[in-house]
Amino acid sequence: MLPYTPGEQPAPGKTVKLNTNENPYPPNPTVVAAIQNAATGALNRYPDPVATAFRRAAAEALGLPGPEWILAGNGSDEILTILVRGFVGENQKLRLPYPSYILYRTLADIQGATWEQVAFEDGWKLPAAFGNTPDDVRLVFLPNPNSPSGTVLSLEEVESLAAQMTCPLVVDEAYADFSGANCIDLVKKHENILVTRTLSKSYGLAGLRFGFLIAQPHVVSELAKIKDSYNCDMLSIAAATAAISDKTWLGDVVAKMNATRDRMTDRLTQMGFDVTPSYANFVWCTHPSGQHHAMYEFLKNNQILVRYMQFPDWGDGLRISVGTDDQIDALFMLLESHLKNL
Amino acid sequence: MLPYTPGEQPAPGKTVKLNTNENPYPPNPTVVAAIQNAATGALNRYPDPVATAFRRAAAEALGLPGPEWILAGNGSDEILTILVRGFVGENQKLRLPYPSYILYRTLADIQGATWEQVAFEDGWKLPAAFGNTPDDVRLVFLPNPNSPSGTVLSLEEVESLAAQMTCPLVVDEAYADFSGANCIDLVKKHENILVTRTLSKSYGLAGLRFGFLIAQPHVVSELAKIKDSYNCDMLSIAAATAAISDKTWLGDVVAKMNATRDRMTDRLTQMGFDVTPSYANFVWCTHPSGQHHAMYEFLKNNQILVRYMQFPDWGDGLRISVGTDDQIDALFMLLESHLKNL
């Protein structure tokens, strides 16, 4: 079995990281203060096993009826692992769109389960067949916005797909804060729609490892049996509680990053790239020259790391995370000089 | 399926917690400083996926050849989960002694696997049959020191059991720092001996969630494929690195707690309890009156929480964690007054 390979993590230093969709801005100072305060607390004691403070604050911030709609995890990666362990047995299947987040496939492999991919149609739409789940498909993942495309399905499309399914649909909303829409109201209406979230992207807390599930209370309580007893630590619970409670900070950083994203889309289009309109904190682009790997290498040699992605039977391209405006300006200059020499 | 039920966690306040074997003392100030410093670092970036800084420091502190002998995890609970996922498939078995740590059984249940228990003999010895593993037993757990007894098997006994086994033997050394011995040298000699450790007990960092596996490098690299990509966060890596590097702090706190433990053993014996000689940070005791549950209730009503444990077909008793000397003196007073009224 091959392990999942996350994006490259260069040694700290001059490299500009535009390859793993991190937030280029430091986290909310309120969050840093919450951590520093929690560090002087009772670290010798076990944490709250169900992260009650966070779940209350998240329910309030997200307009959910109460904390029983939320399951907190050690990153949304852990939530995804719990979902696969909870719903997919050995020799059963999970389904995912293609191309999308390949970690889902690794999770199936680890579980001794299998996976099947359903290809996006033109314009990053999903065929109705995506919702038609035979008995052996026990879980469907839908990143929305999707990676690498940054595209979204409308809430109506999501609802219609889920209505056909005989198993849970997990809408992975890692990037939803950048899209202006989300499926939380659908979770309230349908027990087979589950939403996962992370604090790694919009909240700028990838180093913290905190994510959560939003689902109907009976789903949350069953999945909670699978998690490790104390899966979230005291520091991250304190930090996540502070983070989710500050909607102003989130709104500001998202607005700033979305403005940069739009600038990236415009400028890359001017350079001749085909840029997919993005609802996330990255853009997916291809160039008529097809020289994507060479561009990736050139940028890397100049201390800018973007993600070169190659999907068999589909194609390749560059996924470029939204950076600070200075970082993006440096990217533009390098790419323009490179394109002149093509 | 019933979930694992960890020890009660009362609301913070006046309750003296002697029920979950936490360290009663605050963590090393160096650790607190490391967290506060890390909180101002690049929390917006993903952490080192393999916690290199910690693994280097741990290899140095524990006399291991290098970091490749160590796998870091989100508490030793995560390490135990990874071991079960890695070695035990659906319908295969894990083995554990009885009575011991019942979480292993829960992990088997979650995995769709089964478990079998081998009872300790008189004097908390294990029968040679414990090492005789049929084909369907894929993993054996041995807490050493054991809970609830606090007893240890000698290194010779562990080596001899492992030599018989056709599967890995996981020696759970959560409490080994209190015992003065450990199986690290056995790991170097035998690829089927694996050791798990936690920072929750001797290091006083239960709130942090950090544990690790010590195993031969090829075992570590295979198991690493199962863990979530970024299973340890930046703050806990910084804290754990500082903690494991300070052997003086550890030696001091262990000496202090062991002295209190010995005082507990003596005084409880004077009160008429049968106290099992302990090599951990708790003592297991029974009283000829058999009134263990009543004692637990009485202590709880007086704000001291101990662990009442009842093992079917075996018996019941009290497991009392080592507290501060003041906490233990309060326990003595209450118990003596209770015993007078029996």
mmCIF file of N, CA and C in Angstrom, chain B residues 228-283:
data_model
loop_
_atom_site.group_PDB
_atom_site.id
_atom_site.type_symbol
_atom_site.label_atom_id
_atom_site.label_comp_id
_atom_site.label_asym_id
_atom_site.label_seq_id
_atom_site.Cartn_x
_atom_site.Cartn_y
_atom_site.Cartn_z
ATOM 1 N N ASP B 228 -2.796 9.582 10.251
ATOM 2 C CA ASP B 228 -3.172 10.779 9.504
ATOM 3 C C ASP B 228 -1.901 11.547 9.135
ATOM 4 N N SER B 229 -1.944 12.245 8.015
ATOM 5 C CA SER B 229 -0.739 12.901 7.502
ATOM 6 C C SER B 229 -0.072 13.797 8.548
ATOM 7 N N TYR B 230 -0.907 14.612 9.192
ATOM 8 C CA TYR B 230 -0.366 15.550 10.183
ATOM 9 C C TYR B 230 -1.015 15.221 11.519
ATOM 10 N N ASN B 231 -0.576 14.150 12.152
ATOM 11 C CA ASN B 231 -1.299 13.707 13.351
ATOM 12 C C ASN B 231 -0.899 14.452 14.618
ATOM 13 N N CYS B 232 0.279 15.080 14.623
ATOM 14 C CA CYS B 232 0.708 15.841 15.808
ATOM 15 C C CYS B 232 0.803 17.316 15.435
ATOM 16 N N ASP B 233 0.289 18.143 16.304
ATOM 17 C CA ASP B 233 0.274 19.574 15.999
ATOM 18 C C ASP B 233 1.564 20.248 16.442
ATOM 19 N N MET B 234 1.776 21.463 15.926
ATOM 20 C CA MET B 234 3.012 22.208 16.214
ATOM 21 C C MET B 234 3.239 22.455 17.693
ATOM 22 N N LEU B 235 2.166 22.765 18.412
ATOM 23 C CA LEU B 235 2.322 23.093 19.830
ATOM 24 C C LEU B 235 2.746 21.867 20.624
ATOM 25 N N SER B 236 2.112 20.731 20.338
ATOM 26 C CA SER B 236 2.444 19.532 21.112
ATOM 27 C C SER B 236 3.818 19.001 20.722
ATOM 28 N N ILE B 237 4.223 19.177 19.475
ATOM 29 C CA ILE B 237 5.574 18.746 19.093
ATOM 30 C C ILE B 237 6.617 19.575 19.858
ATOM 31 N N ALA B 238 6.385 20.893 19.916
ATOM 32 C CA ALA B 238 7.320 21.760 20.646
ATOM 33 C C ALA B 238 7.348 21.390 22.128
ATOM 34 N N ALA B 239 6.166 21.173 22.686
ATOM 35 C CA ALA B 239 6.083 20.845 24.116
ATOM 36 C C ALA B 239 6.733 19.502 24.410
ATOM 37 N N ALA B 240 6.443 18.508 23.586
ATOM 38 C CA ALA B 240 6.966 17.162 23.828
ATOM 39 C C ALA B 240 8.482 17.135 23.674
ATOM 40 N N THR B 241 8.988 17.918 22.734
ATOM 41 C CA THR B 241 10.433 17.982 22.536
ATOM 42 C C THR B 241 11.108 18.550 23.784
ATOM 43 N N ALA B 242 10.520 19.622 24.320
ATOM 44 C CA ALA B 242 11.076 20.212 25.545
ATOM 45 C C ALA B 242 10.962 19.241 26.710
ATOM 46 N N ALA B 243 9.839 18.552 26.789
ATOM 47 C CA ALA B 243 9.604 17.658 27.931
ATOM 48 C C ALA B 243 10.598 16.501 27.942
ATOM 49 N N ILE B 244 10.747 15.848 26.803
ATOM 50 C CA ILE B 244 11.572 14.624 26.772
ATOM 51 C C ILE B 244 13.056 14.947 26.950
ATOM 52 N N SER B 245 13.416 16.210 26.684
ATOM 53 C CA SER B 245 14.827 16.592 26.770
ATOM 54 C C SER B 245 15.279 16.878 28.203
ATOM 55 N N ASP B 246 14.320 17.035 29.117
ATOM 56 C CA ASP B 246 14.681 17.436 30.479
ATOM 57 C C ASP B 246 14.571 16.242 31.424
ATOM 58 N N LYS B 247 15.644 15.463 31.512
ATOM 59 C CA LYS B 247 15.605 14.258 32.334
ATOM 60 C C LYS B 247 15.632 14.581 33.823
ATOM 61 N N THR B 248 16.182 15.741 34.163
ATOM 62 C CA THR B 248 16.241 16.110 35.581
ATOM 63 C C THR B 248 14.841 16.331 36.148
ATOM 64 N N TRP B 249 14.041 17.102 35.394
ATOM 65 C CA TRP B 249 12.661 17.355 35.851
ATOM 66 C C TRP B 249 11.939 16.031 36.039
ATOM 67 N N LEU B 250 12.056 15.148 35.057
ATOM 68 C CA LEU B 250 11.372 13.854 35.117
ATOM 69 C C LEU B 250 11.820 13.050 36.336
ATOM 70 N N GLY B 251 13.126 12.993 36.533
ATOM 71 C CA GLY B 251 13.645 12.229 37.666
ATOM 72 C C GLY B 251 13.119 12.763 38.992
ATOM 73 N N ASP B 252 13.058 14.083 39.108
ATOM 74 C CA ASP B 252 12.589 14.687 40.355
ATOM 75 C C ASP B 252 11.115 14.376 40.618
ATOM 76 N N VAL B 253 10.297 14.544 39.595
ATOM 77 C CA VAL B 253 8.855 14.361 39.824
ATOM 78 C C VAL B 253 8.539 12.890 40.067
ATOM 79 N N VAL B 254 9.236 11.998 39.384
ATOM 80 C CA VAL B 254 9.011 10.562 39.589
ATOM 81 C C VAL B 254 9.434 10.161 41.006
ATOM 82 N N ALA B 255 10.566 10.684 41.452
ATOM 83 C CA ALA B 255 11.024 10.351 42.815
ATOM 84 C C ALA B 255 9.998 10.823 43.847
ATOM 85 N N LYS B 256 9.484 12.038 43.634
ATOM 86 C CA LYS B 256 8.501 12.590 44.570
ATOM 87 C C LYS B 256 7.226 11.741 44.570
ATOM 88 N N MET B 257 6.751 11.371 43.387
ATOM 89 C CA MET B 257 5.512 10.592 43.305
ATOM 90 C C MET B 257 5.704 9.172 43.834
ATOM 91 N N ASN B 258 6.867 8.610 43.571
ATOM 92 C CA ASN B 258 7.103 7.248 44.084
ATOM 93 C C ASN B 258 7.163 7.238 45.613
ATOM 94 N N ALA B 259 7.704 8.317 46.192
ATOM 95 C CA ALA B 259 7.736 8.409 47.655
ATOM 96 C C ALA B 259 6.305 8.475 48.204
ATOM 97 N N THR B 260 5.460 9.238 47.546
ATOM 98 C CA THR B 260 4.058 9.315 47.982
ATOM 99 C C THR B 260 3.369 7.963 47.815
ATOM 100 N N ARG B 261 3.662 7.311 46.698
ATOM 101 C CA ARG B 261 3.079 5.973 46.470
ATOM 102 C C ARG B 261 3.458 5.015 47.593
ATOM 103 N N ASP B 262 4.712 5.056 48.000
ATOM 104 C CA ASP B 262 5.136 4.133 49.054
ATOM 105 C C ASP B 262 4.450 4.472 50.381
ATOM 106 N N ARG B 263 4.263 5.753 50.604
ATOM 107 C CA ARG B 263 3.530 6.184 51.799
ATOM 108 C C ARG B 263 2.076 5.690 51.737
ATOM 109 N N MET B 264 1.475 5.750 50.544
ATOM 110 C CA MET B 264 0.105 5.244 50.367
ATOM 111 C C MET B 264 0.043 3.752 50.674
ATOM 112 N N THR B 265 1.014 3.028 50.156
ATOM 113 C CA THR B 265 1.031 1.569 50.364
ATOM 114 C C THR B 265 1.099 1.248 51.856
ATOM 115 N N ASP B 266 2.010 1.929 52.546
ATOM 116 C CA ASP B 266 2.188 1.659 53.977
ATOM 117 C C ASP B 266 0.923 1.997 54.769
ATOM 118 N N ARG B 267 0.395 3.183 54.533
ATOM 119 C CA ARG B 267 -0.722 3.636 55.355
ATOM 120 C C ARG B 267 -1.998 2.844 55.068
ATOM 121 N N LEU B 268 -2.242 2.542 53.804
ATOM 122 C CA LEU B 268 -3.433 1.758 53.469
ATOM 123 C C LEU B 268 -3.318 0.344 54.048
ATOM 124 N N THR B 269 -2.099 -0.182 54.053
ATOM 125 C CA THR B 269 -1.882 -1.502 54.662
ATOM 126 C C THR B 269 -2.192 -1.448 56.159
ATOM 127 N N GLN B 270 -1.700 -0.374 56.797
ATOM 128 C CA GLN B 270 -2.001 -0.195 58.236
ATOM 129 C C GLN B 270 -3.499 -0.146 58.497
ATOM 130 N N MET B 271 -4.234 0.417 57.521
ATOM 131 C CA MET B 271 -5.694 0.518 57.699
ATOM 132 C C MET B 271 -6.403 -0.803 57.461
ATOM 133 N N GLY B 272 -5.653 -1.812 57.044
ATOM 134 C CA GLY B 272 -6.276 -3.117 56.838
ATOM 135 C C GLY B 272 -6.508 -3.476 55.384
ATOM 136 N N PHE B 273 -6.125 -2.569 54.468
ATOM 137 C CA PHE B 273 -6.270 -2.894 53.047
ATOM 138 C C PHE B 273 -5.218 -3.912 52.628
ATOM 139 N N ASP B 274 -5.571 -4.684 51.624
ATOM 140 C CA ASP B 274 -4.589 -5.512 50.932
ATOM 141 C C ASP B 274 -4.109 -4.687 49.740
ATOM 142 N N VAL B 275 -2.887 -4.213 49.790
ATOM 143 C CA VAL B 275 -2.365 -3.305 48.768
ATOM 144 C C VAL B 275 -1.346 -4.045 47.906
ATOM 145 N N THR B 276 -1.579 -4.089 46.604
ATOM 146 C CA THR B 276 -0.626 -4.743 45.706
ATOM 147 C C THR B 276 0.600 -3.850 45.545
ATOM 148 N N PRO B 277 1.811 -4.396 45.771
ATOM 149 C CA PRO B 277 3.008 -3.551 45.589
ATOM 150 C C PRO B 277 3.024 -2.971 44.180
ATOM 151 N N SER B 278 3.118 -1.652 44.086
ATOM 152 C CA SER B 278 2.941 -0.978 42.808
ATOM 153 C C SER B 278 4.237 -0.410 42.246
ATOM 154 N N TYR B 279 4.374 -0.532 40.919
ATOM 155 C CA TYR B 279 5.486 0.078 40.192
ATOM 156 C C TYR B 279 4.989 1.200 39.292
ATOM 157 N N ALA B 280 3.799 1.705 39.603
ATOM 158 C CA ALA B 280 3.190 2.750 38.768
ATOM 159 C C ALA B 280 2.806 3.936 39.643
ATOM 160 N N ASN B 281 2.038 4.880 39.105
ATOM 161 C CA ASN B 281 1.638 6.048 39.906
ATOM 162 C C ASN B 281 0.218 5.881 40.453
ATOM 163 N N PHE B 282 -0.080 4.660 40.866
ATOM 164 C CA PHE B 282 -1.374 4.367 41.498
ATOM 165 C C PHE B 282 -1.191 3.100 42.317
ATOM 166 N N VAL B 283 -2.136 2.863 43.204
ATOM 167 C CA VAL B 283 -2.123 1.581 43.913
ATOM 168 C C VAL B 283 -3.478 0.906 43.778
#
